[in-house]
Amino acid sequence: MTSRQEDPAGTPTRRAALRLLDAVLRRGLPLEAAMDAACAELDRGDDRAFAHAIAAEVLRRTSDLDALIDAATERPLPADAKARMVLRIALVQALAMNTPQHAAITTVLPLVDGGPRKLVHGVFAHVLREGGTLPDPPHLPPAVAERWARSWGAQAAEAARRSIAVPPPVDLSFKAGTDIADWAGQLEGESLAPDHVRIPAGRRIVDLPGYDDGVWWVQDIAAAIPARLLGNGAGRRALDLCAAPGGKTMQLASAGWTVDAVDMSEARMARLSENLERTGLTARTHVADAGSFREGAPYDAVLLDAPCSATGIFRRHPDVLHRAGTRVIADAAEAQAGLIGHAAELVATGGTLVYAVCSLEADEGEQIAKAFVAANKEWRIDPVTADELPQGFAPDKVGRVRVRPGTLAEKGGADGFFIARFRRG
């Protein structure tokens, strides 16, 4: 293999992209969690960002890249073969990222040696010579497309496919009582709900008006629904379980709740504390396991945004399309069943429990809610009404909220979510 001292300029960035893809596709790690190790040799922030961009674009287009590769080889390459990984990196740059063809191939050839190098060069040249293109929008991985079509219908699966073709917009949540019309004008955005402004993707968040003053925080419009459903706190006590990085905690504090926020990640809770300090909002923070935390119970309200497969955030994090298979979903659902049972024990009689997951899997949403009510006779669904939700969202027939692909599509979409509100007693 060519020594790294002899690598063409740009090869270290492609090597980092290869490590990122290996971390996601072979080891099942989240893309963001793999960044530090994969990019350890890159000193420049723009090189790290480009390695991330290459890996993310491959993950959005894996099925279509593999179709081109398979059509150009006599025998299919193993799914985890380095040659396939390197070809994905080269082709996605040439066909989707406006990288000159010569740069796309010369920067990846040092990542392979011997026969695989000749194979990579030959397949790349063949695909381009034959006029290979990538479809727009990209295709979802077949297993994901089939699962979502089965759960939500072919139209929703097609909407999911369309939604990964463009960067999603950015939603900002504002402190209660803010002049939203004024801020929408300042930010050149659009308000789709109280205390909300949506702006186009691509703007540097920390440079926007209001950031340094703590007027708002970034939070997808769907992710803001769970806290909205608890209404005005008027000094009552709320517990936010699995709270970091703190969007819902800040919503509750801004709405007048006295908030305790719990998360087991010390690093994520440090970020929550930073967000509270920036916005001037207050909450008691606890680094603890949400499954065993009991301090201060009972609470008037408990919000559980449970750890899940995270398939609902696939627009922003395409790695979940490849990491969250049936085993991950089943394990997450099992953990959620335990968490919701524990959370319910922390709610006072007459109090409210809101359960939410950023998942597009019914096993992590509807089935958890149904089983919880069936097993706990003192609890009932507290139906959500349409006027409690942002425009473009609607409750299901029993008053729960399922945010499917295609929701708010004409405005840029929303993350996939499930939210249910329960009342005790």
XYZ file of C-alpha atoms in Angstrom, residues 61 63-69 71 91-92 94-96 101 124 126-139 161:
31
model
C -27.218 6.726 -1.124
C -28.479 1.308 -2.030
C -28.065 3.274 -5.246
C -24.257 3.279 -5.099
C -24.271 -0.486 -4.611
C -26.577 -0.940 -7.601
C -24.044 0.858 -9.796
C -21.152 -1.166 -8.377
C -23.884 -3.746 -12.341
C -18.566 7.385 -6.806
C -20.551 9.504 -4.391
C -18.044 12.154 -8.568
C -21.796 11.705 -9.005
C -23.331 13.643 -6.101
C -13.494 12.595 -11.392
C -15.076 3.472 -11.248
C -16.693 1.665 -16.183
C -19.521 3.326 -14.236
C -18.570 6.789 -15.473
C -17.921 5.629 -19.033
C -21.387 4.071 -19.142
C -22.975 7.317 -17.945
C -23.870 6.058 -14.465
C -26.043 8.382 -12.397
C -27.585 8.407 -8.950
C -31.364 8.778 -8.678
C -32.888 11.796 -7.018
C -34.319 11.231 -4.493
C -32.167 8.364 -3.215
C -33.697 4.980 -2.430
C -37.294 8.726 0.468
